[in-house]
Tab-separated table of C-alpha atoms in Angstrom:
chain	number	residue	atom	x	y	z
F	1	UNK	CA	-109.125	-43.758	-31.759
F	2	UNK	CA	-108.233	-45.407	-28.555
F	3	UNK	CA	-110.291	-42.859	-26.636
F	4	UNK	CA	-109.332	-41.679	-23.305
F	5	UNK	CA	-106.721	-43.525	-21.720
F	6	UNK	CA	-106.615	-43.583	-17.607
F	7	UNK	CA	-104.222	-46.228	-15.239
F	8	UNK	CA	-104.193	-47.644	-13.522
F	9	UNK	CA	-107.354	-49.211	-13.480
F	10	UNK	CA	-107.857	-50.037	-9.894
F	11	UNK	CA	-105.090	-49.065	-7.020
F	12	UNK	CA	-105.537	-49.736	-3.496
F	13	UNK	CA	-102.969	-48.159	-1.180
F	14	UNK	CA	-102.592	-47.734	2.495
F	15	UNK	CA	-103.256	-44.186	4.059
F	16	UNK	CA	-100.518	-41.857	4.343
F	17	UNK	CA	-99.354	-42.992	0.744
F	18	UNK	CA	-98.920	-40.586	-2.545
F	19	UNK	CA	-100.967	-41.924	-5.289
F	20	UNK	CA	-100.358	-40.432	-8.535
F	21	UNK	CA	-103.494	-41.200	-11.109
F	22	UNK	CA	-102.569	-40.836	-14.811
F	23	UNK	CA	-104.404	-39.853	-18.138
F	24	UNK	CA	-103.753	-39.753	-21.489
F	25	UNK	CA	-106.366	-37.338	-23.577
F	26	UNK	CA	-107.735	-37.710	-26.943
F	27	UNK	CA	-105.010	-36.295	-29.677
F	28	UNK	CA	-106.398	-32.972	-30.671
F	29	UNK	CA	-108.453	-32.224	-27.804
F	30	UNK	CA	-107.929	-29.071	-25.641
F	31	UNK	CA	-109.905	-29.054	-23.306
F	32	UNK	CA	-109.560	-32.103	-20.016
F	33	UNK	CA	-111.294	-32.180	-16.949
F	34	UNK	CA	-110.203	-34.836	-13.668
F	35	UNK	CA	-113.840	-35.724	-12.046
F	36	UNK	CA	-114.735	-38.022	-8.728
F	37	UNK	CA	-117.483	-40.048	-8.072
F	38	UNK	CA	-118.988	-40.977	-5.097
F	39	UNK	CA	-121.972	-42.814	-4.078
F	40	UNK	CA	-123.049	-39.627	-1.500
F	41	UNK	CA	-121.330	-36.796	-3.777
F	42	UNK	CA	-121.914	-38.000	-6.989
F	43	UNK	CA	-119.562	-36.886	-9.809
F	44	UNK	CA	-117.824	-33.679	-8.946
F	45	UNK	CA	-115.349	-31.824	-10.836
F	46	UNK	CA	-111.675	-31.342	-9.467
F	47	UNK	CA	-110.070	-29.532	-11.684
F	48	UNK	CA	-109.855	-28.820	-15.568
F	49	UNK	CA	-106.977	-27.012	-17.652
F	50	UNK	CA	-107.146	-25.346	-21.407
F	51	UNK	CA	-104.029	-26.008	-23.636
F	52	UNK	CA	-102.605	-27.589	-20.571
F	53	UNK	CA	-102.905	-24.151	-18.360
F	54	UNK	CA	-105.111	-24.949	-15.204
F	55	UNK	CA	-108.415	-23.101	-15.518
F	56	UNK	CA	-110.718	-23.578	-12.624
F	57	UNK	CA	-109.295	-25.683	-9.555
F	58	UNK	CA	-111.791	-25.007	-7.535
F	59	UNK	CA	-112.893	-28.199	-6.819
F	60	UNK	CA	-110.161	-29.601	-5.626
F	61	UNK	CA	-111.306	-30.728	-1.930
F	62	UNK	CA	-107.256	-29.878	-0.642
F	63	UNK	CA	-103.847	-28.984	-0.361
F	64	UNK	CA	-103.742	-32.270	-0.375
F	65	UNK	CA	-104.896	-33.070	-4.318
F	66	UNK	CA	-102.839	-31.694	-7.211
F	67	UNK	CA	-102.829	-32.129	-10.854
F	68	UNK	CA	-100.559	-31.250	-13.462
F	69	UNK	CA	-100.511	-31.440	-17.595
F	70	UNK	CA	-96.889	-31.347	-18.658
F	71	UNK	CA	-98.016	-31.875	-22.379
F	72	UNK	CA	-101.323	-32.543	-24.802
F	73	UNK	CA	-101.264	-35.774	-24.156
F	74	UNK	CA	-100.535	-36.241	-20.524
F	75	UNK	CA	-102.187	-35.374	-16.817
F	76	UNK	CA	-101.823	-36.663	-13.394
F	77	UNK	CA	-103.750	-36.372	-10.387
F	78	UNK	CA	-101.709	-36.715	-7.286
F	79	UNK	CA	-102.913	-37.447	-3.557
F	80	UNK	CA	-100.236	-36.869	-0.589
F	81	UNK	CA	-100.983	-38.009	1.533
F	82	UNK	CA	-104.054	-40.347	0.799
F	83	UNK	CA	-106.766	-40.988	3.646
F	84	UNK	CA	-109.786	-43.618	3.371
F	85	UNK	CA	-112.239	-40.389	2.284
F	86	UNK	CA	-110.400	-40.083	-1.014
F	87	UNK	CA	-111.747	-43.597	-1.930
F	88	UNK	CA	-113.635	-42.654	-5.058
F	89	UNK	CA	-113.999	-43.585	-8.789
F	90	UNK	CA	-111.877	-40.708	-10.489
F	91	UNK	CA	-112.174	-39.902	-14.174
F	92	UNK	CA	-110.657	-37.925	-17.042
F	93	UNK	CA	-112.255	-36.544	-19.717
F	94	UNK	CA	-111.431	-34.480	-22.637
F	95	UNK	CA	-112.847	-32.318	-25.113
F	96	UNK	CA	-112.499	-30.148	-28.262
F	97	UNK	CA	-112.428	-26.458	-26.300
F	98	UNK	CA	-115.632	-24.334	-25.870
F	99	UNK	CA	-117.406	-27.472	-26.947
F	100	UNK	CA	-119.597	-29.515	-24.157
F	101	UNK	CA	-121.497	-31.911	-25.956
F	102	UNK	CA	-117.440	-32.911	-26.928
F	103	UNK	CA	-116.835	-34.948	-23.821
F	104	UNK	CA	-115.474	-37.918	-24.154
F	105	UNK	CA	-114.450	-39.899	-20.489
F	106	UNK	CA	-111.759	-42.461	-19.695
F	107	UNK	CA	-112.779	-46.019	-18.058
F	108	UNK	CA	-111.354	-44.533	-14.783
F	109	UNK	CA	-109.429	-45.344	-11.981
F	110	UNK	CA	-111.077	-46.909	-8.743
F	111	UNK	CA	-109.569	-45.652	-6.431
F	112	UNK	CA	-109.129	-47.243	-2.302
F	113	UNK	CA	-107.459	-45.796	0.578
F	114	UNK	CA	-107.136	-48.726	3.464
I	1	UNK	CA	-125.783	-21.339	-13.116
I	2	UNK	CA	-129.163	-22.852	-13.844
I	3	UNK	CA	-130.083	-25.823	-11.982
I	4	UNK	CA	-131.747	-28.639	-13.275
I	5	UNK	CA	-134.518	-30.944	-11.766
I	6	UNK	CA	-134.793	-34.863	-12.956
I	7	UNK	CA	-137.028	-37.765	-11.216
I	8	UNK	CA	-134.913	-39.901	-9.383
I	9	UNK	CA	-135.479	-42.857	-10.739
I	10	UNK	CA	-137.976	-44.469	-14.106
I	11	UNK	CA	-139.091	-47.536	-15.834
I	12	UNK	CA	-139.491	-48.715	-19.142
I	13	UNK	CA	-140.550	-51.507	-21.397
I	14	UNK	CA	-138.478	-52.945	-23.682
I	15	UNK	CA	-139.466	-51.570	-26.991
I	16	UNK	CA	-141.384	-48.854	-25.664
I	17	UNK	CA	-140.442	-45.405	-26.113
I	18	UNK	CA	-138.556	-43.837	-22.855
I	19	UNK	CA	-139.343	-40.364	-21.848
I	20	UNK	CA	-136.782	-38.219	-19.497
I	21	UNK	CA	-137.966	-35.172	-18.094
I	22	UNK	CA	-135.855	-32.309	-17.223
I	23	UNK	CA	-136.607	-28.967	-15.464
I	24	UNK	CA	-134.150	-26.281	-15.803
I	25	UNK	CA	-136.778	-23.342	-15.551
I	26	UNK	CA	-133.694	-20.854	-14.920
I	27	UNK	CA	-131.866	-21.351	-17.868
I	28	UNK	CA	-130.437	-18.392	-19.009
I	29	UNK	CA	-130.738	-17.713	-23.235
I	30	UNK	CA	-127.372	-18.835	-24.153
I	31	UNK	CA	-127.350	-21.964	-22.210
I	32	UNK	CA	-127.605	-24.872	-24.169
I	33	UNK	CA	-129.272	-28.355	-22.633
I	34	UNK	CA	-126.960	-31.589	-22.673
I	35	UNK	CA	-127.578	-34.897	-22.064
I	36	UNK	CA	-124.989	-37.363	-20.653
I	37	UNK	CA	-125.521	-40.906	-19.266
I	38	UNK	CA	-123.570	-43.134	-17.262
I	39	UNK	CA	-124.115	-47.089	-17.765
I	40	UNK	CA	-123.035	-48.737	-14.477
I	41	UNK	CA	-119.215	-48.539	-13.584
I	42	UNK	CA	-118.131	-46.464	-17.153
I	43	UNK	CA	-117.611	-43.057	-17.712
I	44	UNK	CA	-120.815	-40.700	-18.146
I	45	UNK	CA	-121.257	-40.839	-22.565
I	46	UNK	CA	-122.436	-38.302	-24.308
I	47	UNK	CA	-125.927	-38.161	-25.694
I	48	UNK	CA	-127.187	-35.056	-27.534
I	49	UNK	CA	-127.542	-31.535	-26.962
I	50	UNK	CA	-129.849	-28.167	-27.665
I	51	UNK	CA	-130.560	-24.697	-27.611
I	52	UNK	CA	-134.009	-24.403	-28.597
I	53	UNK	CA	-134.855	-26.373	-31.476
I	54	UNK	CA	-136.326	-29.959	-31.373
I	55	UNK	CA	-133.084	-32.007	-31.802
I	56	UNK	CA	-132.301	-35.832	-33.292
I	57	UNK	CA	-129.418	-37.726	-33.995
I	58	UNK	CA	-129.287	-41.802	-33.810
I	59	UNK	CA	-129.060	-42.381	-30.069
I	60	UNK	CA	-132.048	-40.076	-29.094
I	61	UNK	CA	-134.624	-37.180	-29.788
I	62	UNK	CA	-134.220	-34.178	-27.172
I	63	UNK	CA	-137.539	-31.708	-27.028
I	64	UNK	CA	-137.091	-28.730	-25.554
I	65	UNK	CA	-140.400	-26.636	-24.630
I	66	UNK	CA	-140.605	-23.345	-26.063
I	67	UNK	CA	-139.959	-21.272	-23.109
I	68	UNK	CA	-136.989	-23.201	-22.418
I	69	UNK	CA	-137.818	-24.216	-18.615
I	70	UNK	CA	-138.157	-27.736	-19.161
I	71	UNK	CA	-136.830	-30.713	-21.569
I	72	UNK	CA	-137.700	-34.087	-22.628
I	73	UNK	CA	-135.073	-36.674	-23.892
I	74	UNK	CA	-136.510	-39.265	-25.750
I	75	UNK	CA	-135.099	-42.695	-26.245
I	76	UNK	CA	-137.274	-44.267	-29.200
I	77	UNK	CA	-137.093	-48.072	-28.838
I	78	UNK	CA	-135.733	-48.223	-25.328
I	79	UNK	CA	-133.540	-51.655	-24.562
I	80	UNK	CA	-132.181	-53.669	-21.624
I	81	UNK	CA	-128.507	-51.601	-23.085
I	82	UNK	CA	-130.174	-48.500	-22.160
I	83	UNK	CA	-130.378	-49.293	-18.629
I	84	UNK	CA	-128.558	-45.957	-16.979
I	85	UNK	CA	-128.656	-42.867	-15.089
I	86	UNK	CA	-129.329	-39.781	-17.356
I	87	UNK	CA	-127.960	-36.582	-16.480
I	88	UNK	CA	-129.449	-33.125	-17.548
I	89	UNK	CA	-127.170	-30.522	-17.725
I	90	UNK	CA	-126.773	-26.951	-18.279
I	91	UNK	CA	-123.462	-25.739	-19.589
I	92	UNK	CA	-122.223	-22.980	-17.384
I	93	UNK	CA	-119.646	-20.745	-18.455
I	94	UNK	CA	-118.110	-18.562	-16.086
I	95	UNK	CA	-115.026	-15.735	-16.884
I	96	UNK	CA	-113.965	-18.800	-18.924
I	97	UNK	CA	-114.059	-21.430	-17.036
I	98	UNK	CA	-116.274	-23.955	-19.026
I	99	UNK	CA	-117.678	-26.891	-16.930
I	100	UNK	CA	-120.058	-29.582	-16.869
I	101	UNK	CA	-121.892	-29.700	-13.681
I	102	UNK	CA	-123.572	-33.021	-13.118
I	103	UNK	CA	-126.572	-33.493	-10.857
I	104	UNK	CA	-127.642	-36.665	-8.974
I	105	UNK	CA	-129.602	-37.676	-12.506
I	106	UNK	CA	-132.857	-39.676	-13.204
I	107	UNK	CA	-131.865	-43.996	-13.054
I	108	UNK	CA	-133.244	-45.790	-16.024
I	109	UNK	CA	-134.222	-49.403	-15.266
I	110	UNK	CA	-135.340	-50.722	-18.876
I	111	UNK	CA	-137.106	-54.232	-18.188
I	112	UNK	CA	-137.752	-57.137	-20.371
């Protein structure tokens, strides 16, 4: 099992730019969740879908933030347009649904706006 | 959703037995108690998790008090790998929406 899969790794990008953050979920899970870290906010959660149907987006900070699941085994998290206060660590996680000792996080992506 | 309440920061000896506190003295009764930690730079890992019973598996022991308001995590034989911050959480479940809410967490600074 490979785990949870996020790219890229690290991206630094100019302000103004789209950024498009991907993630590929554990086979079987239902359940995945896009988080941010940051040293004053800690780890907040954006956004998390069930069988690929958004659930609760109530973290997401703007109009500016979207995410999508087009299929099990694919998400994105897309900035447009990107400013230096999105520079963050963002993860993914997955997890069997209705289970939360099931999480299971990607390396995540490190993420700079210059 | 019940909030939880950890030291900031601890220190152990390597070897010793480490011992996490947790308050969450407004738990509701179906909220279960779940322990995550996050090693520098990874994603948070998943530790163990109760409802009221004394739990154990082979990372760590979790004691939960009898009224529920408060939890210990307990890391046996503590080493320099278990150098993290540990996050107490209480699962909230809301009209469906099923999240994991982390906190700011208690940093674990195992020394030689």
């Amino acid at each position: 099992d490979a785990g949870v899969i996020q790219s890229p790794r690290h991206e630094v990008t100019e302000m103004g730019q789209e950024v498009t953050l991907r993630c590929k979920p554990i086979s079987g899970h239902n359940s995945l969740f896009w988080y941010r870290q940051t040293m004053m906010r800690g780890l907040e959660l954006l956004i998390y879908f069930n069988n690929n149907v958004p659930i609760d987006d109530s973290g997401m900070p703007e109009d500016r933030f979207s995410a999508k699941m087009p299929n099990a085994s694919f998400s994105t998290l897309k900035i447009q347009p990107s400013e230096p206060r999105d520079s963050a660590v963002y993860f993914c996680a997955s997890s069997p649904r209705g289970r939360g000792y099931g999480y299971t996080f990607g390396s995540g992506t490190r993420l700079t706006v210059v | 959703d019940a909030k939880t309440t950890q030291p900031t920061s601890m220190d152990c000896a390597e070897g010793r037995a480490a011992n996490l506190p947790c308050n969450h003295s407004t738990i509701s009764g179906n909220e279960y108690v779940y322990w995550y930690r996050q090693i520098h730079s990874q994603g948070p890992q998943y530790i163990i998790h109760g409802l009221k019973n004394n739990e154990t598996n082979e990372m760590a022991s979790l004691i939960i008090t009898e009224d529920r308001k408060s939890s210990t995590l307990i890391l046996p034989h503590a080493t320099l790998r278990d150098t993290a911050v540990y996050y107490c959480i209480v699962r909230s479940r809301q009209g469906g929406s099923e999240k994991l809410v982390f906190g700011k967490g208690t940093k674990l600074t195992v020394n030689p």
